[in-house]
Short mmCIF file of C-alpha atoms (C1' of nucleotides) in Angstrom, two decimals:
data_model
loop_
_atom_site.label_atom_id
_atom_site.label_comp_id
_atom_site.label_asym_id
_atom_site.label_seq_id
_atom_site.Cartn_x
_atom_site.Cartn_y
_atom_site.Cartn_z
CA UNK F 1 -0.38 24.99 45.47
CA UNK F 2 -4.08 23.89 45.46
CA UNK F 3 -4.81 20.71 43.58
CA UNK F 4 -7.47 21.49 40.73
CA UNK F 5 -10.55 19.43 41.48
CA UNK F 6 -10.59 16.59 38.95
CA UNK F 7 -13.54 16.78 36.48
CA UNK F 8 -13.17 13.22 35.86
CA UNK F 9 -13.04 9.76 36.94
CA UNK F 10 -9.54 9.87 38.56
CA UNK F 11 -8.69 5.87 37.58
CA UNK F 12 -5.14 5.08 37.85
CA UNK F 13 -2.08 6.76 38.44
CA UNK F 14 -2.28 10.76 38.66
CA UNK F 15 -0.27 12.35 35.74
CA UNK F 16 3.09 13.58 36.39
CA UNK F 17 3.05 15.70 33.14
CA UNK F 18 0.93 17.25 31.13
CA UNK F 19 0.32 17.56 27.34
CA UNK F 20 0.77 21.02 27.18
CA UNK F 21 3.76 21.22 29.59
CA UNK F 22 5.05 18.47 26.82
CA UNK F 23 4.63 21.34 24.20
CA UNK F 24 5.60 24.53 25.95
CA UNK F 25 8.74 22.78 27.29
CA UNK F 26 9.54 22.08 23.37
CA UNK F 27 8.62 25.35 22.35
CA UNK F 28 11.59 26.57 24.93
CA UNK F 29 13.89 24.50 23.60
CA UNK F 30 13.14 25.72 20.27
CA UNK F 31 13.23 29.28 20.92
CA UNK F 32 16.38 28.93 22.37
CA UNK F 33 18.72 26.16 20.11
CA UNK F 34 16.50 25.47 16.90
CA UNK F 35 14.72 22.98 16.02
CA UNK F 36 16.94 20.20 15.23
CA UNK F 37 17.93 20.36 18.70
CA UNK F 38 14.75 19.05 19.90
CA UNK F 39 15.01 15.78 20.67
CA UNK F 40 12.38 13.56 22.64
CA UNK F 41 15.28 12.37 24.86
CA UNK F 42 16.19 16.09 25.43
CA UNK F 43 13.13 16.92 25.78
CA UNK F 44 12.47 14.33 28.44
CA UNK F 45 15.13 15.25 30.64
CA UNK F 46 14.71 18.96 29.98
CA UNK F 47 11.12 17.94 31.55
CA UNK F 48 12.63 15.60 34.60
CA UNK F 49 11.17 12.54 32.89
CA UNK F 50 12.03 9.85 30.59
CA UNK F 51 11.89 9.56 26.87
CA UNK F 52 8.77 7.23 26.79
CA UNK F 53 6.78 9.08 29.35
CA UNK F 54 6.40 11.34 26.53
CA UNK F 55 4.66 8.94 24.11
CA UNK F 56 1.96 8.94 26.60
CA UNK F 57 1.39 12.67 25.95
CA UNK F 58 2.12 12.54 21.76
CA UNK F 59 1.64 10.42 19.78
CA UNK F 60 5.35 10.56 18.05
CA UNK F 61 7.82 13.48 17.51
CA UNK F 62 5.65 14.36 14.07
CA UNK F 63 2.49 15.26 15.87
CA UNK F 64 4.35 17.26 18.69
CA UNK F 65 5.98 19.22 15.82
CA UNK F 66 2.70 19.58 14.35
CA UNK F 67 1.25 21.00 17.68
CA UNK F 68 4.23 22.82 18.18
CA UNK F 69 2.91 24.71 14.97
CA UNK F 70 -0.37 24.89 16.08
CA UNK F 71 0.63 26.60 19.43
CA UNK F 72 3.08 28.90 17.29
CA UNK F 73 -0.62 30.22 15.10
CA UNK F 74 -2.34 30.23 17.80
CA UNK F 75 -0.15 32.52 19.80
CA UNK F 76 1.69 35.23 17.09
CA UNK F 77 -1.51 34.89 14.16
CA UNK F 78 -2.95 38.52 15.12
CA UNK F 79 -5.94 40.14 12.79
CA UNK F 80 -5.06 43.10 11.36
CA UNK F 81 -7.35 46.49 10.54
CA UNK F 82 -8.54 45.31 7.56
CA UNK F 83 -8.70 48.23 4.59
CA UNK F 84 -12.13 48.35 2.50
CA UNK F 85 -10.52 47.99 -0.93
CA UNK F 86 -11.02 44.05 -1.14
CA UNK F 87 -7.78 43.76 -2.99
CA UNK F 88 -6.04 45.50 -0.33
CA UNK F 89 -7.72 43.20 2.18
CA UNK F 90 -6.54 40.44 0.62
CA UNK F 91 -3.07 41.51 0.57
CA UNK F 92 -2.85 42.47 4.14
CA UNK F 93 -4.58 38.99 4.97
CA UNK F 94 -1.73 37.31 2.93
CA UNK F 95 1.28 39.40 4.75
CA UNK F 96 -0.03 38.74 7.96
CA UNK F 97 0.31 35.18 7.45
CA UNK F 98 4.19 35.65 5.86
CA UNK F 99 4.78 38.10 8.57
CA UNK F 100 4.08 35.41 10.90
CA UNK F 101 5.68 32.59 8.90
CA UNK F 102 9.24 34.22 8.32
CA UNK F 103 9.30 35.40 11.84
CA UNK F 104 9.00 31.29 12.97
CA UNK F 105 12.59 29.94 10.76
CA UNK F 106 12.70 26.95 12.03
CA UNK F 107 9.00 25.71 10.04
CA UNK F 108 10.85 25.28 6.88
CA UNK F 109 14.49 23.19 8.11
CA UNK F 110 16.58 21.20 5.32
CA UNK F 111 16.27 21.28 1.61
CA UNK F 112 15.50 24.07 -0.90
CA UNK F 113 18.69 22.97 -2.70
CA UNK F 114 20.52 26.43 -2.58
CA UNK F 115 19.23 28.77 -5.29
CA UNK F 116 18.70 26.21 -8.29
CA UNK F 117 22.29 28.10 -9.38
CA UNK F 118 22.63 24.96 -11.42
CA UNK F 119 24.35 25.50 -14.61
CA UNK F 120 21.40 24.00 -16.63
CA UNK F 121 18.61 26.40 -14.84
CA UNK F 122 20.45 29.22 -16.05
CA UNK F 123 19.12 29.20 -19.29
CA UNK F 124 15.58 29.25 -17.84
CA UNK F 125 16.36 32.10 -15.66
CA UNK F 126 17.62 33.79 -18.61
CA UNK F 127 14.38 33.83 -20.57
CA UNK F 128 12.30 34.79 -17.76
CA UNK F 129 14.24 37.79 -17.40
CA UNK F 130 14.58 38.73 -21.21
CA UNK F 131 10.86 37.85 -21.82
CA UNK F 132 10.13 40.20 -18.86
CA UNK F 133 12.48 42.09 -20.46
CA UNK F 134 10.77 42.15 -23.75
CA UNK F 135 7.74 43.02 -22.12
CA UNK F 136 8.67 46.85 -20.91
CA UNK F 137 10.54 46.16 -17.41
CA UNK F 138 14.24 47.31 -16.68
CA UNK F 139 16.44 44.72 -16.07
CA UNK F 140 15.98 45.29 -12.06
CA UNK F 141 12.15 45.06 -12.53
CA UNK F 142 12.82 41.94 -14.60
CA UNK F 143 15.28 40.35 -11.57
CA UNK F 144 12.71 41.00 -9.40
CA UNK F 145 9.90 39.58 -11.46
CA UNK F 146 11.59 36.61 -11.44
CA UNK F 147 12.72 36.36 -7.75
CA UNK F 148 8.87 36.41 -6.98
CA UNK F 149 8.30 33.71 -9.59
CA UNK F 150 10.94 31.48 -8.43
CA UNK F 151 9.70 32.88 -4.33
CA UNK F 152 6.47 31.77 -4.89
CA UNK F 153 6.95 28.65 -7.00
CA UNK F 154 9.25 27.05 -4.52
CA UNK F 155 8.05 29.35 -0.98
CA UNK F 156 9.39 32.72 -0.35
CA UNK F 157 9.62 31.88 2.66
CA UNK F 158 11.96 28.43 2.53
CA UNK F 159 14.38 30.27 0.65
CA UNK F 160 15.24 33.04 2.26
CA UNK F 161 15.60 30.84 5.77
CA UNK F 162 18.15 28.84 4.43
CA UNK F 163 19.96 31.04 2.72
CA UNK F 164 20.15 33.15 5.72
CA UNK F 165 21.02 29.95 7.75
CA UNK F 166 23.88 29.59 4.91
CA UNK F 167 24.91 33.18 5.00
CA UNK F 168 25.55 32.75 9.32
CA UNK F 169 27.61 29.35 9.07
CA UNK F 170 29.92 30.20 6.30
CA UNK F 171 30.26 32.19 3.34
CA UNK F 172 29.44 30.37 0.67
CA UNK F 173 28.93 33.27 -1.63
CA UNK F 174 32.28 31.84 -3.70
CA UNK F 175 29.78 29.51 -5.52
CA UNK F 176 27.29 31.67 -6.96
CA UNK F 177 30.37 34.50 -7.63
CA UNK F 178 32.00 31.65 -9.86
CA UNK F 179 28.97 30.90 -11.51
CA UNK F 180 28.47 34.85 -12.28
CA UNK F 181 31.98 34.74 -13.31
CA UNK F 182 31.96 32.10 -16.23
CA UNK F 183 29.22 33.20 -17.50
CA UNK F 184 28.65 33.57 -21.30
CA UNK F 185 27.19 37.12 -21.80
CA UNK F 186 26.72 35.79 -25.58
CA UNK F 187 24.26 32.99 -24.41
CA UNK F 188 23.16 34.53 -21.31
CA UNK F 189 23.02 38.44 -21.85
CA UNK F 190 20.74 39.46 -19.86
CA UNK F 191 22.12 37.44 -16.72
CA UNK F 192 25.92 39.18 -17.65
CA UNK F 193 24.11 42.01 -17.38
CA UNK F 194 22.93 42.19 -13.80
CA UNK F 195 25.53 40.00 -12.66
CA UNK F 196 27.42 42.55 -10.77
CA UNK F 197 23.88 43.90 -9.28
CA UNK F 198 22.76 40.43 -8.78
CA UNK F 199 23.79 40.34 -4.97
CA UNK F 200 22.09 44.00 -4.07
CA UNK F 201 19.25 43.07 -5.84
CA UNK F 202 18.70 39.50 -4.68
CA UNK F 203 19.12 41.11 -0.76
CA UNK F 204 16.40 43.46 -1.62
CA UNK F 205 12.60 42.58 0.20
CA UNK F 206 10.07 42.48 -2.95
CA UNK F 207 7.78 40.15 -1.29
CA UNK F 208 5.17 42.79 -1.26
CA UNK F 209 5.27 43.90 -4.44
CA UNK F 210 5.37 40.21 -5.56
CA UNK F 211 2.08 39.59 -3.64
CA UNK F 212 0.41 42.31 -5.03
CA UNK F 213 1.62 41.40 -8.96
CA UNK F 214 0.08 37.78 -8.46
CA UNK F 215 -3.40 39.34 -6.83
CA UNK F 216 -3.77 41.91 -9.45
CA UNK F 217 -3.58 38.63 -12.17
CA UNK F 218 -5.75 36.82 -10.08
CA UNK F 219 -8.57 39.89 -10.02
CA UNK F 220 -7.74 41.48 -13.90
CA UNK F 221 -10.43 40.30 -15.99
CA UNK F 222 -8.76 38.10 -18.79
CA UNK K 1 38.73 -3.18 -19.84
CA UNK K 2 41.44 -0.51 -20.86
CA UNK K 3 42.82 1.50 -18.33
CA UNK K 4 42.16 5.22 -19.13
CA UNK K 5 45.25 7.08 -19.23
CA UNK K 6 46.03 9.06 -16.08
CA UNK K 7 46.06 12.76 -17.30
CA UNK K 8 47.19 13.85 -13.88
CA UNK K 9 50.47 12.55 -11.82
CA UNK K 10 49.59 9.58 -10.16
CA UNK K 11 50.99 9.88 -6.67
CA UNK K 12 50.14 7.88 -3.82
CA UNK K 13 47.45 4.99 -3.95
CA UNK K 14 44.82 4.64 -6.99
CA UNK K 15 41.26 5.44 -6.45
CA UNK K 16 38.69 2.39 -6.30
CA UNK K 17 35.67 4.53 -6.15
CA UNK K 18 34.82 7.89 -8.27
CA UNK K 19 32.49 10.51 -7.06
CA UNK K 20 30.49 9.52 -10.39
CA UNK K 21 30.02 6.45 -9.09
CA UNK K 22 29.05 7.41 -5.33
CA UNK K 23 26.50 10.18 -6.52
CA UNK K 24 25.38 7.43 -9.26
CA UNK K 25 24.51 4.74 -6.40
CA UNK K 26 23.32 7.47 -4.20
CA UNK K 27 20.63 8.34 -7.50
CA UNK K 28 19.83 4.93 -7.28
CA UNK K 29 19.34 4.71 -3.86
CA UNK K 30 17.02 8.02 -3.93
CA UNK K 31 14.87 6.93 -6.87
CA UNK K 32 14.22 3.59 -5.47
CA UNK K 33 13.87 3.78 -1.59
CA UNK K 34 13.34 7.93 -1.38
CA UNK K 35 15.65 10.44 -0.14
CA UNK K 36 15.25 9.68 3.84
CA UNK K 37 16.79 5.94 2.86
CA UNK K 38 19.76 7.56 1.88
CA UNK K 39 22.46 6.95 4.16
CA UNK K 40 26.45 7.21 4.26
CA UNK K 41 26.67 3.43 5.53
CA UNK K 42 23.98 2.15 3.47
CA UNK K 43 25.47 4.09 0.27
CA UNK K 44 28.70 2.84 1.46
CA UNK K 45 27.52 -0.55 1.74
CA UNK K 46 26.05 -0.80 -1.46
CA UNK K 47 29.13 1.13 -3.64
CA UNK K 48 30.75 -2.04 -1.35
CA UNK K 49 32.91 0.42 0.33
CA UNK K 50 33.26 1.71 4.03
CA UNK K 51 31.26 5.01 5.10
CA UNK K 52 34.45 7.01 5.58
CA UNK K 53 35.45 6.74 1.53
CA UNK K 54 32.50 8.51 0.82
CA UNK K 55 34.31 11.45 2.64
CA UNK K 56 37.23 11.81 0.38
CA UNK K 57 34.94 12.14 -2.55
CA UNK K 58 32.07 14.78 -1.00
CA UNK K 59 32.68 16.89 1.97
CA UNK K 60 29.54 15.56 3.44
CA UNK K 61 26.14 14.44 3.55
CA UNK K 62 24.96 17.97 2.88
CA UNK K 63 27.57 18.19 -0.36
CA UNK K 64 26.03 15.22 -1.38
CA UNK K 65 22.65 15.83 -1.57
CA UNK K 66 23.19 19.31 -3.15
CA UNK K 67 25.61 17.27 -6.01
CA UNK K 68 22.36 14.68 -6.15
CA UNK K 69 19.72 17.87 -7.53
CA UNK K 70 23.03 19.20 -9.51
CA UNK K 71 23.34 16.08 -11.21
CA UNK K 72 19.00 14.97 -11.49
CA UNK K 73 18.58 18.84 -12.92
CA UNK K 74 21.81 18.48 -15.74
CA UNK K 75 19.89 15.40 -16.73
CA UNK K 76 16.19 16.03 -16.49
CA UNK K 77 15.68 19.67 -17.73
CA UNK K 78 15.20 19.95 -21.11
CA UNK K 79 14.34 23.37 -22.95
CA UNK K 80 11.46 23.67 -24.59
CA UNK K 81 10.34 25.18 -27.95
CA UNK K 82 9.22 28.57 -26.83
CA UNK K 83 6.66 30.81 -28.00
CA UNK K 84 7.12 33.95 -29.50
CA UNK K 85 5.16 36.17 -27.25
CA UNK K 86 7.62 37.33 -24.18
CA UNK K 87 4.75 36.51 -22.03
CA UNK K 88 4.21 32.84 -22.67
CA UNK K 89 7.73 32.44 -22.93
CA UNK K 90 8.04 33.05 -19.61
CA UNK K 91 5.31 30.66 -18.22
CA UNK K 92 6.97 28.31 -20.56
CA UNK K 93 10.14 28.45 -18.87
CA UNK K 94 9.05 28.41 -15.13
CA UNK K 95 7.07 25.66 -16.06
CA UNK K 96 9.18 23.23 -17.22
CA UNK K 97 11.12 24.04 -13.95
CA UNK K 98 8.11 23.46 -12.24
CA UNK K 99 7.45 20.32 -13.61
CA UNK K 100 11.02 18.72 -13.31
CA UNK K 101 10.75 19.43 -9.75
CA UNK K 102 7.26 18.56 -9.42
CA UNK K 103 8.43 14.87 -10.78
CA UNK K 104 11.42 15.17 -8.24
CA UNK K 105 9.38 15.01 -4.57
CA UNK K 106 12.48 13.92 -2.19
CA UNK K 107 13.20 17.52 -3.10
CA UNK K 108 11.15 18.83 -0.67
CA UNK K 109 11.26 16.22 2.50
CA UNK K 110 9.44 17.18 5.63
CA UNK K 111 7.80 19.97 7.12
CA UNK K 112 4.80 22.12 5.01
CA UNK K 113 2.83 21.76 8.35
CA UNK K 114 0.05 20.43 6.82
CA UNK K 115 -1.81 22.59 5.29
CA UNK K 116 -1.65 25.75 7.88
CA UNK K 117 -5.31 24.51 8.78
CA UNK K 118 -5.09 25.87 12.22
CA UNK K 119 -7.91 27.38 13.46
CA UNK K 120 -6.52 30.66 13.91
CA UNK K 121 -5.03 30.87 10.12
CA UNK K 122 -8.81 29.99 9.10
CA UNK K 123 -9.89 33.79 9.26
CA UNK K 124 -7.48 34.84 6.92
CA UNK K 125 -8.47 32.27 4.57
CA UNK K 126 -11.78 33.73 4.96
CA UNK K 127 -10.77 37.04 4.04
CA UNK K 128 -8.63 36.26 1.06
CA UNK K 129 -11.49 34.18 -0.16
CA UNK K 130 -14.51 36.56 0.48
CA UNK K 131 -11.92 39.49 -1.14
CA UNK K 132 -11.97 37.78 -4.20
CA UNK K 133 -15.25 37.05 -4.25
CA UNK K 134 -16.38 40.75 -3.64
CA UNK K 135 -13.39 41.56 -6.39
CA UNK K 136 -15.88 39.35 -8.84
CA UNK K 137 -14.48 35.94 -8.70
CA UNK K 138 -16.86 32.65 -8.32
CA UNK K 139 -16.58 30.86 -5.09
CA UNK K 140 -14.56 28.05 -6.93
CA UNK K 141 -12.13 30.58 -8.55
CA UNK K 142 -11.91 32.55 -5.33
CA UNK K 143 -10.64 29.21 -3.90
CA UNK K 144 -8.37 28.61 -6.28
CA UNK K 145 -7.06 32.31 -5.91
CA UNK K 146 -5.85 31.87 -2.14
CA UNK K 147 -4.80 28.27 -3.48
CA UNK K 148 -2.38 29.93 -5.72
CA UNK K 149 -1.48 32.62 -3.07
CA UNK K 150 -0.95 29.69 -0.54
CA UNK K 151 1.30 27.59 -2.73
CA UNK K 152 3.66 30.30 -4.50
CA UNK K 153 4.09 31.62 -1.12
CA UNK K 154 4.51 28.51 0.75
CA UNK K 155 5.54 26.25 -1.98
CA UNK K 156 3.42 24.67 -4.65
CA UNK K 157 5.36 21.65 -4.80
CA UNK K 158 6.51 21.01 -1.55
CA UNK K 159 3.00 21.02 -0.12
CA UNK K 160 1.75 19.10 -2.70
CA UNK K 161 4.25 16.14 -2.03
CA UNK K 162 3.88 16.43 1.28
CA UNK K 163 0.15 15.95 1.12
CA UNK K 164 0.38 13.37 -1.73
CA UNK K 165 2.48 11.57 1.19
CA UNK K 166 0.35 11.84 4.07
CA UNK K 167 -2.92 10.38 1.27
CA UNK K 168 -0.67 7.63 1.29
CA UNK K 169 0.33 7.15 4.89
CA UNK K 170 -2.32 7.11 6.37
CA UNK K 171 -6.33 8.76 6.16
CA UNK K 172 -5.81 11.55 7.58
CA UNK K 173 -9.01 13.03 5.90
CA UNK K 174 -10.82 13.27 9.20
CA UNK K 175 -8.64 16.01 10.90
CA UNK K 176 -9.42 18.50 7.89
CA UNK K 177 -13.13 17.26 7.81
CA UNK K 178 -13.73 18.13 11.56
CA UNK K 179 -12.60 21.30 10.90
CA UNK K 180 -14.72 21.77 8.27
CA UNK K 181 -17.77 20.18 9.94
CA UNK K 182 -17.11 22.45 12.96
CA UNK K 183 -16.83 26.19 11.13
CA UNK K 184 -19.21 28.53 12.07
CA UNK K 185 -21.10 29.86 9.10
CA UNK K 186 -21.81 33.52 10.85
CA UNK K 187 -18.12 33.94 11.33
CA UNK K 188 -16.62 32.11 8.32
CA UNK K 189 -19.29 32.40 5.52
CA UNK K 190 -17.51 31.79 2.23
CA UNK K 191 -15.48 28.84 3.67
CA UNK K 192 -18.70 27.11 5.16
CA UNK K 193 -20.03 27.93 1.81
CA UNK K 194 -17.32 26.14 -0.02
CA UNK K 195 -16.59 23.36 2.66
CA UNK K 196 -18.82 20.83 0.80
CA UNK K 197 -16.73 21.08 -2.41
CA UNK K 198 -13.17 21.74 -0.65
CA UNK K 199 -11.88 18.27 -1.54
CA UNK K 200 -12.57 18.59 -5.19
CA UNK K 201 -11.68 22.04 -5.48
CA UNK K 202 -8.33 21.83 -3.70
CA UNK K 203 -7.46 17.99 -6.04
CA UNK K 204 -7.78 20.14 -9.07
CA UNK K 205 -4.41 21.18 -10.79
CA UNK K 206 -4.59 24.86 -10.92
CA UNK K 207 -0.57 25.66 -11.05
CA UNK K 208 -1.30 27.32 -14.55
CA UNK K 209 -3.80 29.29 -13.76
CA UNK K 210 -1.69 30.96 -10.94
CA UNK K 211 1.14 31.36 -12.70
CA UNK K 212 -0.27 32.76 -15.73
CA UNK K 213 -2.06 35.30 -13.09
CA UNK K 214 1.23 36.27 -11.63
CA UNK K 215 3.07 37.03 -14.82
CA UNK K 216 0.15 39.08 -15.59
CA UNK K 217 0.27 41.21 -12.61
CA UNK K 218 3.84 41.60 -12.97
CA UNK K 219 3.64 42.72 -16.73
CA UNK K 220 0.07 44.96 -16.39
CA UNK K 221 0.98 48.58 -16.24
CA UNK K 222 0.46 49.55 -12.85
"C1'" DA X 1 -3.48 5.26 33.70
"C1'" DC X 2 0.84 6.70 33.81
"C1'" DC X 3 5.71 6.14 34.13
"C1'" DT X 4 10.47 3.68 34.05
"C1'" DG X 5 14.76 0.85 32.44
"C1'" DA X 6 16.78 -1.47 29.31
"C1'" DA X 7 17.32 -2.50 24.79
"C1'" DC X 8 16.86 -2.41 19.49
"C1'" DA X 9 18.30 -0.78 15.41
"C1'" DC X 10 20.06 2.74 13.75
"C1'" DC X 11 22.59 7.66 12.61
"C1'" DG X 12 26.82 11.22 10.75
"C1'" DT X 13 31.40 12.04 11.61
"C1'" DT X 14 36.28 11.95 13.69
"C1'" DC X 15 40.63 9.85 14.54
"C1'" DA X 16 44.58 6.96 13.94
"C1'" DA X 17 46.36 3.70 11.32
"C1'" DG X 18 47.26 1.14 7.12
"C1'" DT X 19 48.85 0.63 1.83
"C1'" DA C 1 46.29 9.79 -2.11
"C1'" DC C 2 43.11 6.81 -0.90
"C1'" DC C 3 40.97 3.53 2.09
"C1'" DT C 4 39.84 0.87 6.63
"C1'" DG C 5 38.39 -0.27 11.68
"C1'" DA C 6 37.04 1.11 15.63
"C1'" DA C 7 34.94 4.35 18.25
"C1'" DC C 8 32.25 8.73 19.72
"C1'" DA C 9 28.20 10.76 20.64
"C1'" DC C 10 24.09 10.54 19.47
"C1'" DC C 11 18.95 9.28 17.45
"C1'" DG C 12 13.36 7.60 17.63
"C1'" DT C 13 10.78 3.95 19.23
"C1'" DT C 14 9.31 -0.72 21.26
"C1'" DC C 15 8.69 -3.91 24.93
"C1'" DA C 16 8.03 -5.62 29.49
"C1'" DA C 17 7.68 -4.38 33.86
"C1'" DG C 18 6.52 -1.46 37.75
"C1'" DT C 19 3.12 1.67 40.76
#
DNA sequence: ACCTGAACACCGTTCAAGT
DNA sequence: ACCTGAACACCGTTCAAGT
């Protein structure tokens, strides 16, 4: 293999690695075991170098996952036909970017705290559903309405990773079936009501229609 | 102090710690040193037990964080007076959520990859800005339109922490202002055209706003 | 300039034993 | 039933030294 000519001043000792063989040998390991499996001391040896030889490249494991992310855009980000209808374009713009984002789990990692099931959120989830209710939509509609409030107050996206995550390592479904279960349909009616559709509905993709409820408020003259 | 009477055969050796009491310490722990100072020796430590009695009260760390939101969300949501009109009741209720998590930021921990400023991600930007600026919307409130579309699908609050973090770490201003200082007005013309007031524009508070625009769209007739 | 070895100061969790 | 001690199998990062 040729050596490429060096553009400059050659002081010092060659390099042995290089920053992006740093990154693409992380993106590999991420690909393959997720994301809390990379580790700089993995990484090093997974390289055929040493832990610190890496700090030379990064400046700490932060800014390589930051890269890491950066690389990620850079490669999958693809722009789409746009459609004429500006409101259309702006939808398709915003997919694009969730298409991207869901298909790359491990950005989100940790946290999300389950589903806010908590017995005291109840009660708010309850009068976001009757209000929505109240205001003409079936009680699927009304679900739904909500899912995308609570998607994209807290990130669609975070949610359903983890709770897919959940769903493969055990099935913790017992929780949210007990909290279905005791629940008051004289405080809570609306909830009683969907409880035995809540699981269909809940698994149900409404990200789109979601995304296109929160542009038409944005563009509706008020 | 009185003993309180043991409702429950007593068999084998009496509890010195409750699981009050470890998710207590571990509140205290949280609130004063953040959520990433939270450890099973140091909570151990400080409850002035061993790590491994933490395990016969939660399963794990995991358990214990998830019994940590449980127990800040029984104690900090409180439910508002709600308006009459289903509409605002709704916007009511997510936003008291919102703001008990909002005050809450070792909720969110990690990740948010900055602010998806990648180079590549910048077209789209573009286009959801310049579509709602050809739907009618002001520069400003065109920013503040892929604002909201950014953080309900990403995550209002997490990136907000997350940035509110970084402000504090460190200046890390200069990353966002090079990218600004190197768009190319042919290609990117509403950004370049907004880059100047960017800062001030993104610092404003605009959860409201968004919200309010995505109950709209989900209650307008479609 | 780039890399290495050894060490620091930690982790969560398991296992076997004690009371 | 509840707790302890010791150990396992790791972490990210610093420091001083080598080439």
């Amino acid at each position: 293999m040729p050596q490429p000519p060096a553009p400059r001043k050659a002081t010092g000792r060659p390099p042995r690695i290089s920053r992006e063989e740093v990154i693409g040998t992380a993106r590999r390991i991420v690909d393959a075991d997720g994301v809390d499996r990379l580790t700089m001391r993995r990484l090093a040896s997974e390289i055929g170098s040493t832990p610190m030889a890496l700090y030379h490249h990064v400046r700490n494991k932060e800014e390589l996952l930051v890269l890491l992310l950066d690389d990620y855009a850079t490669r999958t980000l693809r722009r789409p036909e746009l459609p004429d209808r500006p409101r259309e374009r702006i939808v398709v713009a915003a997919a694009a970017i969730h298409e991207a984002l869901a298909a790359c789990p491990w950005i989100v990692e940790v946290l999300t705290a389950d589903d806010l099931m908590s017995e005291s959120a109840l009660w708010f989830v309850e009068q976001i559903v009757d209000g929505l209710v109240a205001c003409g939509l079936s009680p699927e509609r009304a679900v739904h309405g909500y899912r995308a409030i609570w998607y994209y107050t807290a990130g669609e996206i975070v949610i359903r990773t983890t709770a897919a995550r959940r769903r493969a390592e055990d099935d913790r479904t017992t929780y949210r079936e007990r909290v279905f279960a005791d629940l008051d349909p004289d405080e809570l009616p609306r909830l009683a009501q969907v409880a035995d559709h809540w699981a269909p509905l809940t698994a149900e993709d409404t990200y789109l229609e979601g995304l296109r409820a929160l542009v038409d408020g944005l563009v509706a003259t008020r």
